[in-house]
CSV table of C-alpha atoms and ligand atoms in Angstrom, one decimal:
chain,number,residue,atom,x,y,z
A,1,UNK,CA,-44.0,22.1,-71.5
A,2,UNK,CA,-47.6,22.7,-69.2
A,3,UNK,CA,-46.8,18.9,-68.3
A,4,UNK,CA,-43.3,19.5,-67.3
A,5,UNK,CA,-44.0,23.1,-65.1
A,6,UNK,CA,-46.7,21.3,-63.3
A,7,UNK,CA,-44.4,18.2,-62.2
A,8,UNK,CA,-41.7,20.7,-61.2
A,9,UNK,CA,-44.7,22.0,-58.9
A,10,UNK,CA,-45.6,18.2,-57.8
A,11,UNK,CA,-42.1,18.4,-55.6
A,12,UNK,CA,-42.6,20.1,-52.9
A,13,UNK,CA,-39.4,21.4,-51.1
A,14,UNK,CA,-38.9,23.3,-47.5
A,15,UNK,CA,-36.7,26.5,-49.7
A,16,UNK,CA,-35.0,26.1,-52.9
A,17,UNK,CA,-31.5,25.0,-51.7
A,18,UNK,CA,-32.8,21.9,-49.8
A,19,UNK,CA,-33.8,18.5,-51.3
A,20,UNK,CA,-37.3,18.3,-51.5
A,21,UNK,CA,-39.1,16.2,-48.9
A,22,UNK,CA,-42.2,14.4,-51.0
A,23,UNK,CA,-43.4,13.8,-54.3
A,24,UNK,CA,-47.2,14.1,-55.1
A,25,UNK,CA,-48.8,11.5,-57.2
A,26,UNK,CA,-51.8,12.9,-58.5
A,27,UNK,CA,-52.8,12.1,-62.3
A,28,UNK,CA,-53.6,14.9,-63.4
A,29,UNK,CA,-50.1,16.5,-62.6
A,30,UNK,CA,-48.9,13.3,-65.0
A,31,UNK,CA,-51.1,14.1,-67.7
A,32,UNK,CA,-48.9,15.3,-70.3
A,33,UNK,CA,-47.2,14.1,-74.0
A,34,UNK,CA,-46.1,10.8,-73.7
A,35,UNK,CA,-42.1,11.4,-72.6
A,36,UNK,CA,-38.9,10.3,-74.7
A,37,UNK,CA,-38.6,6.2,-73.8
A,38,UNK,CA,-35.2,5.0,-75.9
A,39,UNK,CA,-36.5,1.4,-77.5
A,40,UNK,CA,-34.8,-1.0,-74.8
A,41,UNK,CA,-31.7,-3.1,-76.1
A,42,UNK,CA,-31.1,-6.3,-74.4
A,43,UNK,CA,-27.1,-6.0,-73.6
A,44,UNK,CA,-27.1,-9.8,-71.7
A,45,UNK,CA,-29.3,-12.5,-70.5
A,46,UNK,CA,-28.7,-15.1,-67.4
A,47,UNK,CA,-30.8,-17.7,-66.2
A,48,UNK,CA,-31.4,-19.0,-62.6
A,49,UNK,CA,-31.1,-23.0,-62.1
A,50,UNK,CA,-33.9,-25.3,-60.1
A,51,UNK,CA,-31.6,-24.6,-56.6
A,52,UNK,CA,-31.5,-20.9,-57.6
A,53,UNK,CA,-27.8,-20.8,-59.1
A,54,UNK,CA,-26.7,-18.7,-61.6
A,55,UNK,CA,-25.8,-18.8,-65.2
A,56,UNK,CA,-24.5,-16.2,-67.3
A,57,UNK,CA,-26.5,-17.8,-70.3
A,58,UNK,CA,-29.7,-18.6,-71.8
A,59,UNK,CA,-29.9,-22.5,-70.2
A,60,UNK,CA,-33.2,-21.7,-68.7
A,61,UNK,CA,-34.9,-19.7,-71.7
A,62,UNK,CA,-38.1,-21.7,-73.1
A,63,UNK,CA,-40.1,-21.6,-76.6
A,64,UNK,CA,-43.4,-20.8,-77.0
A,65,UNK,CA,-45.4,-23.7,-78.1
A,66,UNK,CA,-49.2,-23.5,-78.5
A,67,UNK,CA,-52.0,-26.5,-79.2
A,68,UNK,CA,-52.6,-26.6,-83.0
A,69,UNK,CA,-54.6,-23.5,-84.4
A,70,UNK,CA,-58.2,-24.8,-84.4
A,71,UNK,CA,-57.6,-27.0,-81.2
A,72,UNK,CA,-59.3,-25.1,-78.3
A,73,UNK,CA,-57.0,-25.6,-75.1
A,74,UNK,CA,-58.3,-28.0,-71.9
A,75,UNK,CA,-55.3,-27.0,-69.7
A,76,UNK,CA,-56.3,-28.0,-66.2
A,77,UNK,CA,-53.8,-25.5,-64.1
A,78,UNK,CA,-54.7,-27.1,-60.7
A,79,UNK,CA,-52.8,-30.5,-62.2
A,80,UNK,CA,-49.6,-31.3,-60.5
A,81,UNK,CA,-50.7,-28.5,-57.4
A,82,UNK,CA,-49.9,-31.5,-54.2
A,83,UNK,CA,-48.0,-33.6,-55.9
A,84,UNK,CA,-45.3,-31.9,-59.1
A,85,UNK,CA,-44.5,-28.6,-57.7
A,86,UNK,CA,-41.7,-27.7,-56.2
A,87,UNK,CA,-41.8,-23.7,-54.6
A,88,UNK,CA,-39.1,-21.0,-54.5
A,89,UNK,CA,-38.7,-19.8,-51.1
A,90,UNK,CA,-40.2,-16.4,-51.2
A,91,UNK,CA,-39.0,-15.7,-47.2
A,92,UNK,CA,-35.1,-15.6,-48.8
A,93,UNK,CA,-35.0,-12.0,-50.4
A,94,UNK,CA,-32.2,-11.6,-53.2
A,95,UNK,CA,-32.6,-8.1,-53.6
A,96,UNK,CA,-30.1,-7.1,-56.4
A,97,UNK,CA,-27.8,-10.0,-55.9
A,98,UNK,CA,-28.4,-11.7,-59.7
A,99,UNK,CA,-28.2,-8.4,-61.6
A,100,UNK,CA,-25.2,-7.0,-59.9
A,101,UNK,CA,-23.5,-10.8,-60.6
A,102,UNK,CA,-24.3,-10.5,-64.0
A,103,UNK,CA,-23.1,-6.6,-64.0
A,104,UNK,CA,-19.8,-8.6,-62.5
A,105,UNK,CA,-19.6,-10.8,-65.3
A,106,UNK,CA,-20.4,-8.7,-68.4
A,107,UNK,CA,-18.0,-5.7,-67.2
A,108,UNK,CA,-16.2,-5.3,-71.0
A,109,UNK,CA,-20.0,-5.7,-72.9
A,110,UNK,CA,-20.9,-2.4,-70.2
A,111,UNK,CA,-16.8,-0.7,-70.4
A,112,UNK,CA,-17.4,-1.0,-74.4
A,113,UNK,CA,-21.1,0.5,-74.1
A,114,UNK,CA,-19.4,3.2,-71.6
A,115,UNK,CA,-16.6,4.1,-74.3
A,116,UNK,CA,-18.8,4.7,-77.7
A,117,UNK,CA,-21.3,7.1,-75.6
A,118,UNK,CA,-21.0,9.9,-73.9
A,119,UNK,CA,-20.2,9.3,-70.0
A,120,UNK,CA,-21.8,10.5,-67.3
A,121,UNK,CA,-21.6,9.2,-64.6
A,122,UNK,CA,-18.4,8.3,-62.9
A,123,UNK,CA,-18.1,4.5,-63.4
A,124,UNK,CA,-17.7,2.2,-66.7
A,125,UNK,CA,-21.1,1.2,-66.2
A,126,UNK,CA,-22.3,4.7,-67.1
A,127,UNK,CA,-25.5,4.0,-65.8
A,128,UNK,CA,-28.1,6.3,-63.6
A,129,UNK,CA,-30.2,3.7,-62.5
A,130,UNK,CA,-29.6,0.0,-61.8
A,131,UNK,CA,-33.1,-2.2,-61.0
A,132,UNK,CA,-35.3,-4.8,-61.2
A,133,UNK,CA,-38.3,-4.3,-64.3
A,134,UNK,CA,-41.0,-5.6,-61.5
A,135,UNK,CA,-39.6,-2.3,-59.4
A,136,UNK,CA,-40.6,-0.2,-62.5
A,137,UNK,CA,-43.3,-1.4,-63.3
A,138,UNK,CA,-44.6,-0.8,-59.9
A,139,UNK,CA,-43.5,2.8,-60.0
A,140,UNK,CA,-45.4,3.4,-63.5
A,141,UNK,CA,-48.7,2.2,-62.0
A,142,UNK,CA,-48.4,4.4,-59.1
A,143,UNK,CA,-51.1,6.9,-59.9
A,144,UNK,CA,-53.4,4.5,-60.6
A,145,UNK,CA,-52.9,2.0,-57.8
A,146,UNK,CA,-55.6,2.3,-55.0
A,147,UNK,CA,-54.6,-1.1,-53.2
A,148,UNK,CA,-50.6,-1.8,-52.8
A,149,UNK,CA,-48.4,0.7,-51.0
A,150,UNK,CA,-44.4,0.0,-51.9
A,151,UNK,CA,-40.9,0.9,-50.0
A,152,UNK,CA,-38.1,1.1,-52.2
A,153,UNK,CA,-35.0,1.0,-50.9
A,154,UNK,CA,-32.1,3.8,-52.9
A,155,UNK,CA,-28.4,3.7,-52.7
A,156,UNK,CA,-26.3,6.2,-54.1
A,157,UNK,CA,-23.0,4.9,-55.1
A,158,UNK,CA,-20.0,6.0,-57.9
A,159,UNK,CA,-22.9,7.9,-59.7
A,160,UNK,CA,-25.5,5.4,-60.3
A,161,UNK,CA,-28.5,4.8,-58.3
A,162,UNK,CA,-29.7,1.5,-57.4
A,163,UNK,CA,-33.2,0.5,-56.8
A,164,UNK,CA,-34.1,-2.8,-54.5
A,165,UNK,CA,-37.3,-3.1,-52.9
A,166,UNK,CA,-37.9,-3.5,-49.4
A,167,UNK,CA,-41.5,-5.8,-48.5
A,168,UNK,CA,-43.9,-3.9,-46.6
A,169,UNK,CA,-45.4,-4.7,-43.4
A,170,UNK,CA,-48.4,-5.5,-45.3
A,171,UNK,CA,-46.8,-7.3,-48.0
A,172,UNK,CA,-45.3,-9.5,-45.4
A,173,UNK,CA,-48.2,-10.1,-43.6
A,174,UNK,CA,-49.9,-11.2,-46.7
A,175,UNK,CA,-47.5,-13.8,-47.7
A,176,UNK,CA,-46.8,-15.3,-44.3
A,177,UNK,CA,-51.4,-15.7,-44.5
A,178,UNK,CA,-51.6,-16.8,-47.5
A,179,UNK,CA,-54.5,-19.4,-47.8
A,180,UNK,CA,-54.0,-22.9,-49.8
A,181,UNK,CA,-56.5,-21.2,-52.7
A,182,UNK,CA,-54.6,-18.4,-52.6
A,183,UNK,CA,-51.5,-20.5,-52.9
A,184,UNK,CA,-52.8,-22.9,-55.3
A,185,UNK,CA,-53.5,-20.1,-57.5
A,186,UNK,CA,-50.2,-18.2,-57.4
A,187,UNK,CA,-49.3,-22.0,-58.7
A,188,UNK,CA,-51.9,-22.0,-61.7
A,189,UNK,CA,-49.9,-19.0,-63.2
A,190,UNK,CA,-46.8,-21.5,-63.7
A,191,UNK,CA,-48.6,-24.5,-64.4
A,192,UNK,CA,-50.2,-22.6,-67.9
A,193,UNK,CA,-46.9,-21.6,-68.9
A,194,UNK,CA,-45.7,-25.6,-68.5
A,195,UNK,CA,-48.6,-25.9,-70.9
A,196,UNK,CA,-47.9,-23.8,-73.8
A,197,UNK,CA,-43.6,-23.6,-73.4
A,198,UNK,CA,-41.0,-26.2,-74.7
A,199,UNK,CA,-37.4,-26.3,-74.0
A,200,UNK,CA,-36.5,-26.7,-78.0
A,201,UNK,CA,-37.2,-24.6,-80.0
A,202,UNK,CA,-40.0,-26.5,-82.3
A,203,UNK,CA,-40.5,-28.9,-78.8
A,204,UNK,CA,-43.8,-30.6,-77.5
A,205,UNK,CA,-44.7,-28.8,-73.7
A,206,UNK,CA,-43.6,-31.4,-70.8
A,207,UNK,CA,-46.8,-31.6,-69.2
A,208,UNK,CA,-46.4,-34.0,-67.0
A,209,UNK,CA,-43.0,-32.6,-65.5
A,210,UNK,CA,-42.7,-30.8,-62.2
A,211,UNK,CA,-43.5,-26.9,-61.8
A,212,UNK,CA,-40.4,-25.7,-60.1
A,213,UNK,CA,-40.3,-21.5,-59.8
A,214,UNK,CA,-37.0,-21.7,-58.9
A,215,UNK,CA,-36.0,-22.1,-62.4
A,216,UNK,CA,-35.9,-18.3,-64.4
A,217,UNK,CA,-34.9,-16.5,-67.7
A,218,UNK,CA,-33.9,-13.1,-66.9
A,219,UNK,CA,-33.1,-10.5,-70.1
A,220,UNK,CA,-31.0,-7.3,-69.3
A,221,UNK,CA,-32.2,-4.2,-71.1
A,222,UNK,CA,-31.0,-0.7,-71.5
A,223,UNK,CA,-32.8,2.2,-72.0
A,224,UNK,CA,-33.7,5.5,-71.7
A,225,UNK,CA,-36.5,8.0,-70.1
A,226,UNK,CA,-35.6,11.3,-70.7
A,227,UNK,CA,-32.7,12.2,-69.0
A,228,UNK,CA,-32.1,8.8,-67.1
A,229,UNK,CA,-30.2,5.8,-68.8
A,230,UNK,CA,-31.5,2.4,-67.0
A,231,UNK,CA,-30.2,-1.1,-66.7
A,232,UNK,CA,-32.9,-3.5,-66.0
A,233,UNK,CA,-33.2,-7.1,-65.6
A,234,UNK,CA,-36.7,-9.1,-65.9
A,235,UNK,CA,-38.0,-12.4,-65.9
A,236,UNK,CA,-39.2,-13.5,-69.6
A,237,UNK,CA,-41.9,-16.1,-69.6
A,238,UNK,CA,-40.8,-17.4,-73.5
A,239,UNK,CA,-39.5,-17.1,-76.9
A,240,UNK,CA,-41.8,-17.7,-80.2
A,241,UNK,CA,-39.4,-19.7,-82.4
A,242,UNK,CA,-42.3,-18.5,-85.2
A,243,UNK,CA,-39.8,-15.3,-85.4
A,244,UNK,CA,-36.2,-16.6,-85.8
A,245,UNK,CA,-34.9,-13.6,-87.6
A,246,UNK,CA,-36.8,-11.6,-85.0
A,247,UNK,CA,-34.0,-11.0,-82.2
A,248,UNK,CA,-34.9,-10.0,-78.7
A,249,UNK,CA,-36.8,-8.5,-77.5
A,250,UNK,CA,-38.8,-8.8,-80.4
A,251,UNK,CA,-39.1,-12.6,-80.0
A,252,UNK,CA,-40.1,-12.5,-76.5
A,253,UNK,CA,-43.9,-13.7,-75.3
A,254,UNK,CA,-45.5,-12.6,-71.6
A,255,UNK,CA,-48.1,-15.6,-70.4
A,256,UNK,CA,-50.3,-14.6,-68.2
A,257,UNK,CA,-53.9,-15.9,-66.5
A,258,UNK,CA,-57.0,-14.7,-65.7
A,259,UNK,CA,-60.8,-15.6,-64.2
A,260,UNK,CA,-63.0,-15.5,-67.7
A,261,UNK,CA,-64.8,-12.7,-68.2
A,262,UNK,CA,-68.8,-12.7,-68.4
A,263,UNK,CA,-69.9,-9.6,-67.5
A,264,UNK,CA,-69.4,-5.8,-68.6
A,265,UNK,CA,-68.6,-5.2,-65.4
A,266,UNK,CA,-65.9,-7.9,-64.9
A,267,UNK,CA,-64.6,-6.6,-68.5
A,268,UNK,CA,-64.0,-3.1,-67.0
A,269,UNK,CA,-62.3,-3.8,-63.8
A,270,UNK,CA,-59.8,-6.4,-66.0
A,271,UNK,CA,-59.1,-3.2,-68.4
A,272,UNK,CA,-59.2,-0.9,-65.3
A,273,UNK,CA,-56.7,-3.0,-63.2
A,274,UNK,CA,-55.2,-5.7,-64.7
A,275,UNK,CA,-53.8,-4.8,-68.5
A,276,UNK,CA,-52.4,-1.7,-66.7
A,277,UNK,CA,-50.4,-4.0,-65.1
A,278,UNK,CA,-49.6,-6.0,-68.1
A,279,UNK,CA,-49.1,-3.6,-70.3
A,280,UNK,CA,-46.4,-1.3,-68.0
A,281,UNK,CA,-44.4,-5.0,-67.2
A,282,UNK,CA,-43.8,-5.9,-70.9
A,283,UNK,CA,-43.9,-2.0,-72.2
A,284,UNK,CA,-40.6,-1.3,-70.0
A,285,UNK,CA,-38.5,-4.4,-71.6
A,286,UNK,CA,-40.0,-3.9,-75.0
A,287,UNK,CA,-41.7,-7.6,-75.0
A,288,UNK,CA,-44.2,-7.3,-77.7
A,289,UNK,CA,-46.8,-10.1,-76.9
A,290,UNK,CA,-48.9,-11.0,-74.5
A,291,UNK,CA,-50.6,-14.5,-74.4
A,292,UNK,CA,-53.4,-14.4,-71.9
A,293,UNK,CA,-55.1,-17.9,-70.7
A,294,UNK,CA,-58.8,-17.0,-69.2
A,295,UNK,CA,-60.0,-19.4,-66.3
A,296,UNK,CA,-62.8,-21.0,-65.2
A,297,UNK,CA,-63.9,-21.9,-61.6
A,298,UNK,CA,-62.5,-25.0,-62.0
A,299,UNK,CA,-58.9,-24.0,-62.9
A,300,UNK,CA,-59.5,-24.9,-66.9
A,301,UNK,CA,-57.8,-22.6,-69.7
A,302,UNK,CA,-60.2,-23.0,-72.4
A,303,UNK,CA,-59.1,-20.0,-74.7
A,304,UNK,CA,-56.6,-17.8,-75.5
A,305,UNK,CA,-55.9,-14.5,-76.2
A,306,UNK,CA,-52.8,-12.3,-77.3
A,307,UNK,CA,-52.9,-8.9,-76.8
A,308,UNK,CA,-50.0,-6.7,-78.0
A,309,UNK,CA,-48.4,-4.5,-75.8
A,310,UNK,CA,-48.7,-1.4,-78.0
A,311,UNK,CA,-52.2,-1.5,-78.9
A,312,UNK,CA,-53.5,-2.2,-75.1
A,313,UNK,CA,-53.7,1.4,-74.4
A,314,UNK,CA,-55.5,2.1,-77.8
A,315,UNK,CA,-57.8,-0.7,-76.2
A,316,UNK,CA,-59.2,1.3,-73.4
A,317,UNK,CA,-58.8,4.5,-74.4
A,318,UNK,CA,-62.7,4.7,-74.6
A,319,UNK,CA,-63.3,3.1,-70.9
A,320,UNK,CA,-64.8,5.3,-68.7
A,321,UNK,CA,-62.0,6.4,-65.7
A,322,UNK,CA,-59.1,4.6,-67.6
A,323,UNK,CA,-55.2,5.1,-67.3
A,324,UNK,CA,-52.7,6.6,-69.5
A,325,UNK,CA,-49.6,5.0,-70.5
A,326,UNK,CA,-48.0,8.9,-70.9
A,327,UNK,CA,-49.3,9.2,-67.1
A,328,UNK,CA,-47.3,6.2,-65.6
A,329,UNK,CA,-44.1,7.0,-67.8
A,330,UNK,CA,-44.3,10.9,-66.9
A,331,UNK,CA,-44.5,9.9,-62.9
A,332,UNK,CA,-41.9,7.4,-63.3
A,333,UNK,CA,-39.7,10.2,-65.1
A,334,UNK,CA,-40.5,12.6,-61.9
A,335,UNK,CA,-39.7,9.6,-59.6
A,336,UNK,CA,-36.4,9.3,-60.7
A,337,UNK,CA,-36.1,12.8,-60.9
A,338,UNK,CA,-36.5,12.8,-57.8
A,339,UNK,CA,-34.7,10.6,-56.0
A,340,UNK,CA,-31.4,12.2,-58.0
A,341,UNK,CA,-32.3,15.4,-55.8
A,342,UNK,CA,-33.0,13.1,-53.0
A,343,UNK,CA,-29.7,10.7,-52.5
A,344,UNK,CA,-27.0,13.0,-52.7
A,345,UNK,CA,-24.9,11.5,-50.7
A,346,UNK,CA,-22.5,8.5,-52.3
A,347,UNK,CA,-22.3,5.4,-50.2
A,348,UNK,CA,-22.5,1.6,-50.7
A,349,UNK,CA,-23.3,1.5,-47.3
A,350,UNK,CA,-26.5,4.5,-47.1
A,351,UNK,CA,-30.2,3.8,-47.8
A,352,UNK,CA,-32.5,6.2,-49.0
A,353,UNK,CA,-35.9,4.4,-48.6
A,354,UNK,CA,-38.7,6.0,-50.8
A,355,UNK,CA,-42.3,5.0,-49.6
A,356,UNK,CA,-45.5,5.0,-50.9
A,357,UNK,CA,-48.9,4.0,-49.8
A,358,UNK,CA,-52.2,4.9,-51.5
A,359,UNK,CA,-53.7,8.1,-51.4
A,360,UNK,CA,-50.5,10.0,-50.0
A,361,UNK,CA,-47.3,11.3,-51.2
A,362,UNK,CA,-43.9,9.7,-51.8
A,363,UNK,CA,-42.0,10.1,-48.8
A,364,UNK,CA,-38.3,9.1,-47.7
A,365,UNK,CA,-36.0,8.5,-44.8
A,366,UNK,CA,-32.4,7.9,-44.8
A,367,UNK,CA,-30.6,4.4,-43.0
A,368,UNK,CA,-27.5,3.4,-41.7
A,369,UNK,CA,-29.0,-0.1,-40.6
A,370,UNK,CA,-27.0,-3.0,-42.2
A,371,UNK,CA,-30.2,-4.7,-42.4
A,372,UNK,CA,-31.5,-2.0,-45.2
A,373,UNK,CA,-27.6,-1.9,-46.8
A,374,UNK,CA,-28.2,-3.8,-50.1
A,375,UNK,CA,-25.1,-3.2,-51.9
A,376,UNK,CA,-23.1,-6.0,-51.1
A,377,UNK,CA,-19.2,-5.5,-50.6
A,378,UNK,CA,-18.2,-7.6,-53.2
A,379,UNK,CA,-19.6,-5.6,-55.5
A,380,UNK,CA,-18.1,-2.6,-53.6
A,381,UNK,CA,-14.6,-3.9,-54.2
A,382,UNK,CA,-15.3,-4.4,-57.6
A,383,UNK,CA,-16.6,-1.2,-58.6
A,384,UNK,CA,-14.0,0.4,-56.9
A,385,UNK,CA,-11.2,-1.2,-58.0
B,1,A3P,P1,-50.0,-15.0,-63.9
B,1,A3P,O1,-49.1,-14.1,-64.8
B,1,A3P,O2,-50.8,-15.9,-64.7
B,1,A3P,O3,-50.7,-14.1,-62.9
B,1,A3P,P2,-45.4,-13.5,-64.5
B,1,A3P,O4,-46.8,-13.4,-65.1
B,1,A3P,O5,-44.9,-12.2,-64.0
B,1,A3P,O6,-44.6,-14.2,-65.5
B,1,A3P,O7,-45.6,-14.4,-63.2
B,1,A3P,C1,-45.9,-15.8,-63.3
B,1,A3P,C2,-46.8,-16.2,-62.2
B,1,A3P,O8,-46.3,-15.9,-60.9
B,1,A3P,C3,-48.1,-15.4,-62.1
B,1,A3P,O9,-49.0,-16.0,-63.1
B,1,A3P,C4,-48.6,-15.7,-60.7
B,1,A3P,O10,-49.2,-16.9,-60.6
B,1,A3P,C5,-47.3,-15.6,-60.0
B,1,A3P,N1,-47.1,-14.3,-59.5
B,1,A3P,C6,-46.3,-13.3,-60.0
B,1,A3P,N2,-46.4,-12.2,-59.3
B,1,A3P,C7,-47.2,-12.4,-58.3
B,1,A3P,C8,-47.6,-11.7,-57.1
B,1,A3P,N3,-47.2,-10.4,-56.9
B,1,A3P,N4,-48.4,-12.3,-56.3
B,1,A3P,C9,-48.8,-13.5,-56.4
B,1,A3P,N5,-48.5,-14.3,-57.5
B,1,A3P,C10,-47.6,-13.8,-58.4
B,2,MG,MG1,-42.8,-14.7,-65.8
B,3,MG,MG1,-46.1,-14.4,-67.0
């Protein structure tokens, strides 16, 4: 109750009858009980095809396959970097385009989801909020984020909001100056999940095959937080085939890399800033697992750890200047909160665009620009129909 006052203190507004114009950030206005999160259903799955194309199916889901217990891994992740990888063009954004497809192709799975709850918004999809996971996850780590500034872009339209971000400046710059190690190592991250992933279920890894990050598996999820029913769609790395009976997302591993750690103080700034971030992406879709790879200078996986999602925050509970799990979920709640007071109006065609940068407050501004409109007018017509 003490949490909730003090967030309804964290908007600040001109007088009571006007939106409110920013959002503070601060952790301690966060630091609260843990809010209501509904355990997330997946409702669909699609996958995207080496040229990008969609699938409203699981064609591109892989299994989890790992050396024999006992075997210690030798992955070299820097194999294949020049001559087996072929790159999605990260210059082409697709904002919401593959989630509002599958939306378009899964209408009766949403109309019969819409029917057997209560309704509240004005549309069979009977959603408040239609996103990406990766533009959660970077709204949960907010208050502990000292590096990363975001825009996300908010339309309001038939009662549901829809998140898409928008690069920043920064971001932009960054990607167009990327060095070759900083390239090369965006490219070890796929080259360890070639390594431990099969595309039977009971298969042997294609090692030798070409990385291409074109290819995806995305799993849609509904949820709750609070007040706020989500649809979601994220990327999911694999499936164990260990758990058959287990269905998703119960089944579902995250692989990720990391530098090996040798020191205390490499240990702390891993618990301090990393598993925040790999705890809040596989908390939001409910993926249990996480199977970490550690590095070493030369790009060589020699062990392997799994951390589950759950007990990562019992983990560093004893760290000196740690984060909260209850602290990312309670902004995130006041975030959306927020921009429900903020984008009143209802139009395909109007963008609210929320931004953040460290150390400052969440600010907006309202567009008109068609180069901001995300909701294309497809989807328009078929929501309106
Ligand atoms: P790591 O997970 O080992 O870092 P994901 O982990 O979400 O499945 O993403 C797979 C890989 O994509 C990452 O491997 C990393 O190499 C690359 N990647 C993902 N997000 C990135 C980002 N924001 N910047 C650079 N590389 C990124
Ligand atoms: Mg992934
Ligand atoms: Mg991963």
């Amino acid at each position: 109750r003490r949490g909730d006052t003090r967030q309804e203190e964290a908007v600040k507004r001109h007088h009571t009858a006007s939106p409110p114009t920013t959002l503070h950030v601060q952790e301690s206005l966060y630091d609260a009980a843990f809010p209501f999160y509904k355990q997330p259903l997946e409702v669909g799955r699609f996958s995207l095809d080496a040229t990008r194309n969609f699938f409203n199916d699981s064609r591109q889901l892989r299994y989890y396959s790992p050396p024999p217990p006992g075997d210690s891994p030798q992955f070299d992740l820097r194999d294949g970097y020049r001559d087996r990888y072929v790159k999605r063009d990260d210059s082409i954004k697709e904002r919401l385009d593959h989630l509002l497809q599958w939306i378009q192709q899964n209408q009766s799975v949403l109309r019969a989801g819409a029917a057997s709850s209560e309704t509240t918004t004005s549309s069979w999809l009977n959603k408040d909020f239609v996103t990406w996971r990766g533009h959660l996850t970077k709204v949960l780590t907010t208050p502990y984020e000292k590096q990363e500034g975001w825009l996300l872009a908010v339309t309001h339209f038939r009662g549901t909001y829809y998140i898409s971000e928008v690069e920043t400046e920064a971001a932009r710059r960054q990607r167009e100056e990327r060095t070759a190690a900083q390239e090369e190592l965006m490219y070890m991250g796929y080259k360890f999940e070639q390594y431990l992933c099969a595309a039977t279920p009971g298969g042997i890894p294609d090692t030798g095959g070409v990385v291409n990050t074109n290819e995806a598996f995305c799993t849609v999820v509904q949820t709750k937080l609070n007040g706020h029913s989500l649809l979601f769609a994220g990327e999911v790395d694999c499936a164990d085939p260990k758990y058959p009976s287990q269905k998703a997302p119960d089944c579902y591993v995250e692989l990720k890399t990391s530098k090996e750690i040798h020191s205390a103080n490499q240990q702390r700034s891993f618990n301090r800033y990393k598993l925040i971030k790999w705890w809040a992406q596989s908390f939001l879709p409910g993926v249990p697992r996480i199977v970490a790879g550690f590095r070493n200078e030369e790009g060589i996986v020699a062990s392997l750890k799994t951390f589950e999602t759950m007990k990562i925050s019992h983990m560093i509970r004893g760290d000196w200047n740690s984060w909260k799990p209850a602290v990312c979920m309670n902004f995130c709640n006041a975030f959306l909160s927020f921009v429900k007071k903020v984008a009143i109006q209802d139009d395909p065609q109007l963008v609210y665009l929320f931004s953040w940068e460290p150390g400052s407050d969440v600010s907006y501004s309202v567009h008109k620009e068609p180069t901001l409109t995300f909701v294309p007018a497809w989807y328009v017509q078929l929501i309106t129909q």
